[in-house]
mmCIF file of C-alpha atoms and ligand atoms in Angstrom:
data_model
loop_
_atom_site.group_PDB
_atom_site.id
_atom_site.type_symbol
_atom_site.label_atom_id
_atom_site.label_comp_id
_atom_site.label_asym_id
_atom_site.label_seq_id
_atom_site.Cartn_x
_atom_site.Cartn_y
_atom_site.Cartn_z
ATOM 1 C CA MET Y 38 19.629 35.314 3.651
ATOM 2 C CA ASN Y 39 21.975 32.407 4.133
ATOM 3 C CA ARG Y 40 21.267 30.007 6.887
ATOM 4 C CA ALA Y 41 22.904 26.862 8.083
ATOM 5 C CA PRO Y 42 21.267 23.726 6.650
ATOM 6 C CA SER Y 43 18.935 22.108 9.167
ATOM 7 C CA ASP Y 44 18.954 18.411 10.086
ATOM 8 C CA THR Y 45 15.989 17.977 7.764
ATOM 9 C CA ASP Y 46 17.876 19.630 4.886
ATOM 10 C CA LEU Y 47 20.780 17.277 5.430
ATOM 11 C CA LEU Y 48 18.500 14.261 5.641
ATOM 12 C CA ALA Y 49 16.833 15.242 2.385
ATOM 13 C CA THR Y 50 20.228 15.584 0.677
ATOM 14 C CA ARG Y 51 21.323 12.202 1.884
ATOM 15 C CA ILE Y 52 18.084 10.512 0.846
ATOM 16 C CA ALA Y 53 18.320 12.084 -2.615
ATOM 17 C CA ALA Y 54 21.825 10.524 -2.832
ATOM 18 C CA GLY Y 55 20.285 7.108 -2.145
ATOM 19 C CA ASP Y 56 21.633 6.763 1.406
ATOM 20 C CA ARG Y 57 19.808 3.825 3.017
ATOM 21 C CA THR Y 58 20.605 4.795 6.610
ATOM 22 C CA ALA Y 59 19.089 8.191 5.966
ATOM 23 C CA LEU Y 60 16.069 6.594 4.341
ATOM 24 C CA ALA Y 61 15.527 4.347 7.364
ATOM 25 C CA ARG Y 62 15.804 7.354 9.663
ATOM 26 C CA ALA Y 63 13.302 9.296 7.613
ATOM 27 C CA ILE Y 64 10.857 6.387 7.669
ATOM 28 C CA THR Y 65 11.176 6.331 11.498
ATOM 29 C CA LEU Y 66 10.234 10.023 11.507
ATOM 30 C CA VAL Y 67 7.260 9.344 9.268
ATOM 31 C CA GLU Y 68 6.057 6.521 11.516
ATOM 32 C CA SER Y 69 6.482 8.432 14.717
ATOM 33 C CA THR Y 70 3.510 9.993 16.479
ATOM 34 C CA ARG Y 71 5.623 12.686 18.210
ATOM 35 C CA SER Y 72 4.537 16.068 16.956
ATOM 36 C CA ASP Y 73 8.087 17.345 16.370
ATOM 37 C CA HIS Y 74 8.803 14.230 14.296
ATOM 38 C CA ARG Y 75 5.586 14.773 12.341
ATOM 39 C CA THR Y 76 6.611 18.363 11.621
ATOM 40 C CA ALA Y 77 10.071 17.231 10.443
ATOM 41 C CA ALA Y 78 8.571 14.438 8.310
ATOM 42 C CA THR Y 79 6.135 16.812 6.651
ATOM 43 C CA ALA Y 80 8.909 19.278 5.848
ATOM 44 C CA LEU Y 81 11.081 16.496 4.551
ATOM 45 C CA LEU Y 82 8.368 15.124 2.266
ATOM 46 C CA ASP Y 83 7.780 18.621 0.938
ATOM 47 C CA MET Y 84 11.486 19.068 0.197
ATOM 48 C CA LEU Y 85 11.627 15.752 -1.631
ATOM 49 C CA ALA Y 86 8.291 16.151 -3.474
ATOM 50 C CA GLU Y 87 9.883 16.800 -6.870
ATOM 51 C CA ARG Y 88 11.937 13.562 -6.639
ATOM 52 C CA THR Y 89 8.882 11.401 -6.050
ATOM 53 C CA GLY Y 90 6.496 9.691 -8.440
ATOM 54 C CA ARG Y 91 9.054 8.111 -10.743
ATOM 55 C CA SER Y 92 8.401 4.504 -9.836
ATOM 56 C CA ILE Y 93 5.968 1.781 -10.731
ATOM 57 C CA ARG Y 94 3.809 1.198 -7.681
ATOM 58 C CA ILE Y 95 2.624 -2.402 -7.534
ATOM 59 C CA GLY Y 96 0.138 -3.723 -5.019
ATOM 60 C CA MET Y 97 0.221 -7.466 -4.239
ATOM 61 C CA THR Y 98 -2.273 -9.428 -2.156
ATOM 62 C CA GLY Y 99 -3.257 -12.953 -1.380
ATOM 63 C CA VAL Y 100 -4.356 -14.989 1.640
ATOM 64 C CA PRO Y 101 -1.674 -15.996 4.186
ATOM 65 C CA GLY Y 102 0.215 -18.950 2.760
ATOM 66 C CA VAL Y 103 -0.465 -18.122 -0.890
ATOM 67 C CA GLY Y 104 3.268 -17.621 -1.266
ATOM 68 C CA LYS Y 105 3.615 -13.792 -1.243
ATOM 69 C CA SER Y 106 6.980 -13.601 0.457
ATOM 70 C CA THR Y 107 8.511 -16.392 -1.629
ATOM 71 C CA LEU Y 108 7.192 -14.741 -4.791
ATOM 72 C CA ILE Y 109 8.251 -11.203 -3.912
ATOM 73 C CA ASP Y 110 11.711 -12.465 -2.912
ATOM 74 C CA GLY Y 111 12.126 -14.141 -6.313
ATOM 75 C CA PHE Y 112 10.396 -11.462 -8.323
ATOM 76 C CA GLY Y 113 12.304 -8.614 -6.627
ATOM 77 C CA THR Y 114 15.609 -10.433 -7.100
ATOM 78 C CA MET Y 115 14.840 -10.858 -10.790
ATOM 79 C CA LEU Y 116 14.144 -7.120 -11.065
ATOM 80 C CA THR Y 117 17.285 -6.021 -9.306
ATOM 81 C CA ALA Y 118 19.273 -8.315 -11.669
ATOM 82 C CA LEU Y 119 17.631 -6.347 -14.523
ATOM 83 C CA GLY Y 120 18.988 -3.154 -12.982
ATOM 84 C CA HIS Y 121 15.929 -1.978 -11.094
ATOM 85 C CA ARG Y 122 15.942 -0.796 -7.491
ATOM 86 C CA VAL Y 123 13.084 -2.444 -5.587
ATOM 87 C CA ALA Y 124 11.413 -1.364 -2.372
ATOM 88 C CA VAL Y 125 8.985 -3.705 -0.622
ATOM 89 C CA LEU Y 126 6.557 -2.228 1.861
ATOM 90 C CA ALA Y 127 3.828 -4.014 3.808
ATOM 91 C CA VAL Y 128 0.386 -2.986 4.922
ATOM 92 C CA ASP Y 129 -0.654 -5.544 7.500
ATOM 93 C CA PRO Y 130 -3.938 -4.787 9.283
ATOM 94 C CA THR Y 131 -3.414 -7.746 11.634
ATOM 95 C CA SER Y 132 -0.290 -6.174 13.082
ATOM 96 C CA VAL Y 133 -2.483 -3.249 14.229
ATOM 97 C CA ARG Y 134 -4.518 -5.532 16.397
ATOM 98 C CA SER Y 135 -2.043 -8.073 17.573
ATOM 99 C CA GLY Y 136 1.309 -6.301 17.377
ATOM 100 C CA GLY Y 137 2.415 -9.573 15.776
ATOM 101 C CA ALA Y 138 2.408 -9.651 12.060
ATOM 102 C CA ILE Y 139 1.670 -11.828 9.118
ATOM 103 C CA LEU Y 140 3.750 -9.527 6.985
ATOM 104 C CA GLY Y 141 6.035 -7.942 9.509
ATOM 105 C CA ASP Y 142 8.967 -10.301 9.298
ATOM 106 C CA LYS Y 143 11.845 -9.159 7.109
ATOM 107 C CA THR Y 144 13.522 -12.525 7.155
ATOM 108 C CA ARG Y 145 10.710 -13.930 5.023
ATOM 109 C CA MET Y 146 12.541 -12.409 2.076
ATOM 110 C CA ALA Y 147 16.018 -13.658 2.656
ATOM 111 C CA ARG Y 148 17.527 -12.784 -0.692
ATOM 112 C CA LEU Y 149 15.976 -9.355 -1.049
ATOM 113 C CA ALA Y 150 16.778 -8.408 2.587
ATOM 114 C CA THR Y 151 20.512 -8.614 1.764
ATOM 115 C CA ASP Y 152 20.303 -7.280 -1.798
ATOM 116 C CA PRO Y 153 21.961 -3.832 -1.957
ATOM 117 C CA ALA Y 154 19.464 -2.768 -4.683
ATOM 118 C CA ALA Y 155 16.477 -3.656 -2.554
ATOM 119 C CA PHE Y 156 14.827 -2.237 0.554
ATOM 120 C CA VAL Y 157 12.402 -4.302 2.626
ATOM 121 C CA ARG Y 158 10.330 -2.620 5.279
ATOM 122 C CA PRO Y 159 7.773 -4.354 7.502
ATOM 123 C CA SER Y 160 4.353 -2.892 8.157
ATOM 124 C CA PRO Y 161 4.011 -0.047 10.653
ATOM 125 C CA SER Y 162 2.680 -1.780 13.697
ATOM 126 C CA SER Y 163 0.441 0.735 15.320
ATOM 127 C CA GLY Y 164 -2.600 2.765 14.430
ATOM 128 C CA THR Y 165 -5.719 2.143 12.394
ATOM 129 C CA LEU Y 166 -5.645 0.705 8.879
ATOM 130 C CA GLY Y 167 -6.026 4.305 7.678
ATOM 131 C CA GLY Y 168 -3.101 5.361 9.825
ATOM 132 C CA VAL Y 169 -0.889 2.503 8.640
ATOM 133 C CA ALA Y 170 -1.870 3.303 5.033
ATOM 134 C CA ALA Y 171 -0.937 6.963 5.472
ATOM 135 C CA LYS Y 172 2.509 6.033 6.802
ATOM 136 C CA THR Y 173 3.024 3.523 4.017
ATOM 137 C CA ARG Y 174 2.131 6.159 1.419
ATOM 138 C CA GLU Y 175 4.714 8.538 2.887
ATOM 139 C CA THR Y 176 7.301 5.751 3.085
ATOM 140 C CA MET Y 177 6.649 5.001 -0.558
ATOM 141 C CA LEU Y 178 7.408 8.603 -1.453
ATOM 142 C CA LEU Y 179 10.657 8.525 0.565
ATOM 143 C CA CYS Y 180 11.715 5.331 -1.255
ATOM 144 C CA GLU Y 181 11.026 6.989 -4.607
ATOM 145 C CA ALA Y 182 13.094 9.982 -3.582
ATOM 146 C CA ALA Y 183 15.912 7.607 -2.697
ATOM 147 C CA GLY Y 184 15.868 6.242 -6.250
ATOM 148 C CA PHE Y 185 13.764 3.055 -5.939
ATOM 149 C CA ASP Y 186 11.987 2.674 -9.269
ATOM 150 C CA VAL Y 187 9.803 -0.297 -8.351
ATOM 151 C CA VAL Y 188 7.762 -0.176 -5.159
ATOM 152 C CA ILE Y 189 5.833 -3.277 -4.174
ATOM 153 C CA VAL Y 190 3.174 -2.800 -1.531
ATOM 154 C CA GLU Y 191 2.213 -6.165 -0.043
ATOM 155 C CA THR Y 192 -0.924 -6.789 1.881
ATOM 156 C CA VAL Y 193 -2.817 -9.762 3.202
ATOM 157 C CA GLY Y 194 -6.035 -10.798 1.510
ATOM 158 C CA VAL Y 195 -8.240 -10.703 4.510
ATOM 159 C CA GLY Y 196 -10.583 -7.851 3.843
ATOM 160 C CA GLN Y 197 -10.466 -4.087 3.690
ATOM 161 C CA SER Y 198 -6.701 -3.738 3.327
ATOM 162 C CA GLU Y 199 -6.586 -4.547 -0.381
ATOM 163 C CA ILE Y 200 -9.091 -1.819 -1.167
ATOM 164 C CA THR Y 201 -6.912 0.591 0.779
ATOM 165 C CA VAL Y 202 -3.746 -0.564 -0.945
ATOM 166 C CA ALA Y 203 -5.393 -0.431 -4.358
ATOM 167 C CA ASP Y 204 -5.856 3.260 -3.747
ATOM 168 C CA MET Y 205 -2.140 3.880 -3.385
ATOM 169 C CA VAL Y 206 -0.688 1.896 -6.236
ATOM 170 C CA ASP Y 207 -0.723 1.957 -10.056
ATOM 171 C CA LEU Y 208 -1.822 -1.587 -10.435
ATOM 172 C CA PHE Y 209 -2.855 -4.435 -8.284
ATOM 173 C CA VAL Y 210 -1.786 -8.083 -8.545
ATOM 174 C CA LEU Y 211 -4.012 -10.693 -6.918
ATOM 175 C CA LEU Y 212 -2.380 -14.004 -6.039
ATOM 176 C CA MET Y 213 -4.524 -17.095 -5.788
ATOM 177 C CA LEU Y 214 -4.010 -20.759 -5.016
ATOM 178 C CA PRO Y 215 -4.955 -23.540 -7.376
ATOM 179 C CA GLY Y 216 -8.045 -25.393 -6.432
ATOM 180 C CA ALA Y 217 -8.748 -23.912 -3.075
ATOM 181 C CA GLY Y 218 -12.136 -22.601 -4.180
ATOM 182 C CA ASP Y 219 -10.291 -19.297 -4.081
ATOM 183 C CA GLU Y 220 -11.392 -18.330 -7.568
ATOM 184 C CA LEU Y 221 -15.014 -17.950 -6.503
ATOM 185 C CA GLN Y 222 -14.202 -16.495 -3.102
ATOM 186 C CA GLY Y 223 -12.178 -13.747 -4.710
ATOM 187 C CA ILE Y 224 -15.004 -12.951 -7.079
ATOM 188 C CA LYS Y 225 -17.547 -12.928 -4.259
ATOM 189 C CA LYS Y 226 -15.453 -10.703 -2.049
ATOM 190 C CA GLY Y 227 -15.006 -8.212 -4.854
ATOM 191 C CA ILE Y 228 -11.255 -8.487 -4.616
ATOM 192 C CA VAL Y 229 -11.197 -9.473 -8.269
ATOM 193 C CA GLU Y 230 -12.690 -6.100 -9.014
ATOM 194 C CA VAL Y 231 -9.603 -4.236 -7.896
ATOM 195 C CA ALA Y 232 -7.210 -6.677 -9.513
ATOM 196 C CA ASP Y 233 -5.447 -5.619 -12.712
ATOM 197 C CA ILE Y 234 -3.517 -8.897 -12.945
ATOM 198 C CA ILE Y 235 -4.493 -12.227 -11.442
ATOM 199 C CA ALA Y 236 -1.881 -14.896 -10.854
ATOM 200 C CA VAL Y 237 -2.426 -18.461 -9.781
ATOM 201 C CA ASN Y 238 0.652 -19.212 -7.697
ATOM 202 C CA LYS Y 239 2.446 -22.474 -6.815
ATOM 203 C CA ALA Y 240 1.968 -23.755 -10.356
ATOM 204 C CA ASP Y 241 4.736 -26.299 -9.984
ATOM 205 C CA GLY Y 242 5.134 -30.064 -9.603
ATOM 206 C CA GLU Y 243 1.837 -31.819 -9.059
ATOM 207 C CA ASN Y 244 0.079 -28.506 -8.774
ATOM 208 C CA ALA Y 245 0.936 -27.336 -12.254
ATOM 209 C CA ARG Y 246 -2.097 -28.949 -13.945
ATOM 210 C CA ARG Y 247 -4.520 -27.835 -11.289
ATOM 211 C CA ALA Y 248 -3.135 -24.304 -11.525
ATOM 212 C CA ARG Y 249 -3.741 -24.222 -15.246
ATOM 213 C CA LEU Y 250 -7.294 -25.442 -14.721
ATOM 214 C CA ALA Y 251 -7.905 -22.860 -12.016
ATOM 215 C CA ALA Y 252 -6.621 -20.160 -14.340
ATOM 216 C CA ALA Y 253 -8.927 -21.321 -17.114
ATOM 217 C CA GLU Y 254 -11.891 -21.270 -14.723
ATOM 218 C CA LEU Y 255 -10.996 -17.791 -13.608
ATOM 219 C CA ARG Y 256 -10.755 -16.556 -17.182
ATOM 220 C CA ALA Y 257 -14.168 -17.980 -17.883
ATOM 221 C CA ALA Y 258 -15.616 -16.380 -14.757
ATOM 222 C CA LEU Y 259 -14.093 -13.014 -15.652
ATOM 223 C CA ASN Y 260 -15.565 -13.300 -19.148
ATOM 224 C CA ILE Y 261 -19.001 -13.714 -17.663
ATOM 225 C CA LEU Y 262 -18.495 -10.726 -15.410
ATOM 226 C CA GLY Y 263 -17.591 -8.648 -18.457
ATOM 227 C CA PRO Y 264 -14.777 -6.155 -18.843
ATOM 228 C CA ARG Y 265 -14.409 -3.563 -16.056
ATOM 229 C CA ASP Y 266 -12.327 -1.409 -18.314
ATOM 230 C CA PRO Y 267 -12.679 -1.266 -22.081
ATOM 231 C CA LEU Y 268 -8.870 -1.017 -22.484
ATOM 232 C CA TRP Y 269 -7.722 -3.679 -20.064
ATOM 233 C CA SER Y 270 -9.007 -7.139 -19.301
ATOM 234 C CA PRO Y 271 -7.069 -8.519 -16.342
ATOM 235 C CA PRO Y 272 -4.870 -11.377 -17.585
ATOM 236 C CA VAL Y 273 -4.835 -14.573 -15.532
ATOM 237 C CA LEU Y 274 -1.337 -15.986 -15.277
ATOM 238 C CA THR Y 275 0.082 -19.123 -13.673
ATOM 239 C CA LEU Y 276 3.426 -18.918 -11.895
ATOM 240 C CA SER Y 277 5.627 -20.316 -9.182
ATOM 241 C CA GLY Y 278 7.490 -18.124 -6.772
ATOM 242 C CA GLN Y 279 9.518 -21.142 -5.799
ATOM 243 C CA THR Y 280 10.823 -22.186 -9.269
ATOM 244 C CA GLY Y 281 10.680 -18.704 -10.742
ATOM 245 C CA GLU Y 282 8.488 -19.908 -13.583
ATOM 246 C CA GLY Y 283 6.147 -17.222 -14.858
ATOM 247 C CA LEU Y 284 7.968 -14.347 -13.094
ATOM 248 C CA ALA Y 285 9.193 -12.864 -16.381
ATOM 249 C CA GLU Y 286 5.628 -13.074 -17.746
ATOM 250 C CA LEU Y 287 4.364 -11.320 -14.630
ATOM 251 C CA TRP Y 288 6.825 -8.439 -15.239
ATOM 252 C CA SER Y 289 5.837 -8.222 -18.890
ATOM 253 C CA ALA Y 290 2.147 -8.098 -17.949
ATOM 254 C CA ILE Y 291 2.906 -5.295 -15.494
ATOM 255 C CA SER Y 292 4.883 -3.404 -18.152
ATOM 256 C CA ARG Y 293 2.080 -3.909 -20.661
ATOM 257 C CA PHE Y 294 -0.439 -2.605 -18.183
ATOM 258 C CA CYS Y 295 1.634 0.554 -17.599
ATOM 259 C CA GLY Y 296 2.023 1.063 -21.345
ATOM 260 C CA VAL Y 297 -1.677 0.791 -21.948
ATOM 261 C CA ALA Y 298 -2.531 3.096 -19.016
ATOM 262 C CA GLU Y 299 0.037 5.658 -20.060
ATOM 263 C CA GLY Y 300 -1.168 5.557 -23.639
ATOM 264 C CA ALA Y 301 -4.706 6.160 -22.537
ATOM 265 C CA GLY Y 302 -3.764 8.861 -20.061
ATOM 266 C CA THR Y 303 -5.255 6.885 -17.195
ATOM 267 C CA PHE Y 304 -1.927 6.317 -15.405
ATOM 268 C CA ALA Y 305 -1.504 9.924 -14.422
ATOM 269 C CA GLY Y 306 -5.279 10.297 -13.907
ATOM 270 C CA ARG Y 307 -5.364 7.407 -11.442
ATOM 271 C CA ARG Y 308 -2.552 8.929 -9.397
ATOM 272 C CA ALA Y 309 -4.116 12.402 -9.456
ATOM 273 C CA GLY Y 310 -7.400 10.946 -8.223
ATOM 274 C CA GLN Y 311 -5.525 9.049 -5.467
ATOM 275 C CA ASN Y 312 -3.698 12.190 -4.434
ATOM 276 C CA VAL Y 313 -6.920 14.189 -4.150
ATOM 277 C CA ARG Y 314 -8.555 11.420 -2.073
ATOM 278 C CA TRP Y 315 -5.417 11.276 0.051
ATOM 279 C CA MET Y 316 -5.659 15.015 0.744
ATOM 280 C CA TRP Y 317 -9.234 14.561 1.899
ATOM 281 C CA THR Y 318 -8.271 11.688 4.143
ATOM 282 C CA MET Y 319 -5.588 13.842 5.728
ATOM 283 C CA LEU Y 320 -8.056 16.693 6.140
ATOM 284 C CA ASP Y 321 -10.675 14.427 7.681
ATOM 285 C CA GLU Y 322 -8.113 13.113 10.131
ATOM 286 C CA ALA Y 323 -6.652 16.527 10.948
ATOM 287 C CA LEU Y 324 -10.144 17.895 11.622
ATOM 288 C CA ARG Y 325 -11.028 14.987 13.828
ATOM 289 C CA ARG Y 326 -7.812 15.506 15.766
ATOM 290 C CA ALA Y 327 -8.446 19.213 16.033
ATOM 291 C CA LEU Y 328 -11.867 18.500 17.529
ATOM 292 C CA LEU Y 329 -10.479 16.055 20.038
ATOM 293 C CA ASP Y 330 -7.568 18.283 20.993
ATOM 294 C CA HIS Y 331 -9.868 21.168 21.713
ATOM 295 C CA ASP Y 332 -10.513 21.315 25.472
ATOM 296 C CA GLY Y 333 -14.124 22.577 25.555
ATOM 297 C CA VAL Y 334 -15.122 20.661 22.472
ATOM 298 C CA ALA Y 335 -13.540 17.420 23.711
ATOM 299 C CA ALA Y 336 -15.646 17.670 26.874
ATOM 300 C CA ALA Y 337 -18.800 18.290 24.815
ATOM 301 C CA ILE Y 338 -18.002 15.247 22.713
ATOM 302 C CA ALA Y 339 -17.657 13.059 25.785
ATOM 303 C CA GLU Y 340 -20.949 14.348 27.192
ATOM 304 C CA GLY Y 341 -22.673 14.029 23.843
ATOM 305 C CA GLU Y 342 -21.482 10.378 23.436
ATOM 306 C CA ALA Y 343 -22.827 9.581 26.936
ATOM 307 C CA ASP Y 344 -26.173 11.223 26.149
ATOM 308 C CA ILE Y 345 -26.467 9.244 22.902
ATOM 309 C CA VAL Y 346 -25.715 5.986 24.705
ATOM 310 C CA ARG Y 347 -28.367 6.787 27.299
ATOM 311 C CA GLY Y 348 -30.773 7.505 24.463
ATOM 312 C CA ILE Y 349 -31.649 11.055 25.613
ATOM 313 C CA ARG Y 350 -30.192 12.966 22.672
ATOM 314 C CA ALA Y 351 -30.136 12.402 18.916
ATOM 315 C CA PRO Y 352 -26.748 11.927 17.153
ATOM 316 C CA THR Y 353 -27.439 14.612 14.544
ATOM 317 C CA ALA Y 354 -28.241 17.217 17.165
ATOM 318 C CA VAL Y 355 -25.156 16.309 19.190
ATOM 319 C CA ALA Y 356 -22.961 16.558 16.066
ATOM 320 C CA GLN Y 357 -24.375 19.955 15.202
ATOM 321 C CA ALA Y 358 -23.937 21.283 18.767
ATOM 322 C CA ILE Y 359 -20.317 20.089 18.754
ATOM 323 C CA LEU Y 360 -19.587 21.739 15.443
ATOM 324 C CA GLN Y 361 -21.151 24.994 16.621
ATOM 325 C CA LEU Y 362 -19.028 24.976 19.665
ATOM 326 C CA PHE Y 363 -15.920 24.307 17.553
ATOM 327 C CA THR Y 364 -16.582 26.968 14.901
ATOM 328 C CA ALA Y 365 -17.609 29.573 17.464
ATOM 329 C CA ARG Y 366 -14.148 29.744 18.931
HETATM 330 P P1 GDP P 1788 2.806 -15.897 2.405
HETATM 331 O O1 GDP P 1788 2.194 -16.206 3.683
HETATM 332 O O2 GDP P 1788 1.781 -15.567 1.353
HETATM 333 O O3 GDP P 1788 3.902 -14.853 2.467
HETATM 334 O O4 GDP P 1788 3.455 -17.276 1.906
HETATM 335 P P2 GDP P 1788 4.947 -17.818 1.916
HETATM 336 O O5 GDP P 1788 5.799 -17.267 0.837
HETATM 337 O O6 GDP P 1788 5.490 -17.710 3.305
HETATM 338 O O7 GDP P 1788 4.723 -19.369 1.599
HETATM 339 C C1 GDP P 1788 3.888 -20.206 2.337
HETATM 340 C C2 GDP P 1788 4.263 -21.652 2.115
HETATM 341 O O8 GDP P 1788 4.134 -22.023 0.743
HETATM 342 C C3 GDP P 1788 5.750 -21.908 2.434
HETATM 343 O O9 GDP P 1788 5.848 -23.192 3.061
HETATM 344 C C4 GDP P 1788 6.446 -21.960 1.099
HETATM 345 O O10 GDP P 1788 7.561 -22.784 1.099
HETATM 346 C C5 GDP P 1788 5.357 -22.476 0.192
HETATM 347 N N1 GDP P 1788 5.449 -21.882 -1.148
HETATM 348 C C6 GDP P 1788 5.625 -20.577 -1.471
HETATM 349 N N2 GDP P 1788 5.703 -20.390 -2.773
HETATM 350 C C7 GDP P 1788 5.546 -21.605 -3.357
HETATM 351 C C8 GDP P 1788 5.555 -22.044 -4.719
HETATM 352 O O11 GDP P 1788 5.642 -21.314 -5.691
HETATM 353 N N3 GDP P 1788 5.321 -23.409 -4.919
HETATM 354 C C9 GDP P 1788 5.179 -24.274 -3.877
HETATM 355 N N4 GDP P 1788 5.018 -25.542 -4.186
HETATM 356 N N5 GDP P 1788 5.227 -23.884 -2.591
HETATM 357 C C10 GDP P 1788 5.382 -22.582 -2.328
#
């Protein structure tokens, strides 16, 4: 049966043709909490599914001030000059709490923001870290469907967010500052463990020597830790987002990583694992929502919480009672 194309069909067609206005509209749908928008976004992502997955997904993190925006601006511009189409997305857990954002400001990347081959999108500014991550994942898929072949997901190195971002990208670049004691902090915090490439930034002018020293120290520390992966030891680079020095080497390290991972079959495997974990995250959230949206059950949850707070019932028993109530209906 023939039917007139829906708004969602038209939006999908326009995105597939690389239309940026359509892409921005679709991202607004994805970020919306309205249930009709959610339904449209889910349908849209399903329609575009076959066009996704054909990009390199790069995570980048570093403490505020490490030079992420300057670096991504220069790096992205270098890539668009090479013929790539670059999307930059941000996962900023601080914007969830404060509404203000360390990564929210588009103008931080002045050149990329006006580059027709680039698309810069600030972090969604509401929801939990998990919620922001889910929206960013979907936005990443929309960007891929619109023909962006390099997606950079930027996050601030302040805790849990890099672990979350590491689970949505193909490789993770950790930016560090020379001589800020960062080397050891990163190792302690376990951030180094999710890093596939480490780069000491601001290796210019008077900093250049200190940066090289910091890189040497990091290499030594990584050697002591031993290889995480028999096929890939994270290289430690020095670079400067400001002068552009080292950016070509960063791209070649990224390409080398992808080549090694593809050769070993771990590239597809990593994505498959991420997708399965994502499905479970969505299921967990949907079930939680279903529980809370359920009139009788929601009341039982409120009562159960109060009883637990007063110390008159045990959490396990309350959880079981709530589940029984939910599954009985
Ligand atoms: P972000 O907070 O990580 O996004 O860092 P920014 O890119 O905003 O940079 C923070 C500060 O460091 C700014 O004052 C930049 O001018 C400066 N900066 C950024 N990259 C470099 C670099 O490669 N070399 C030097 N010397 N300064 C830099």
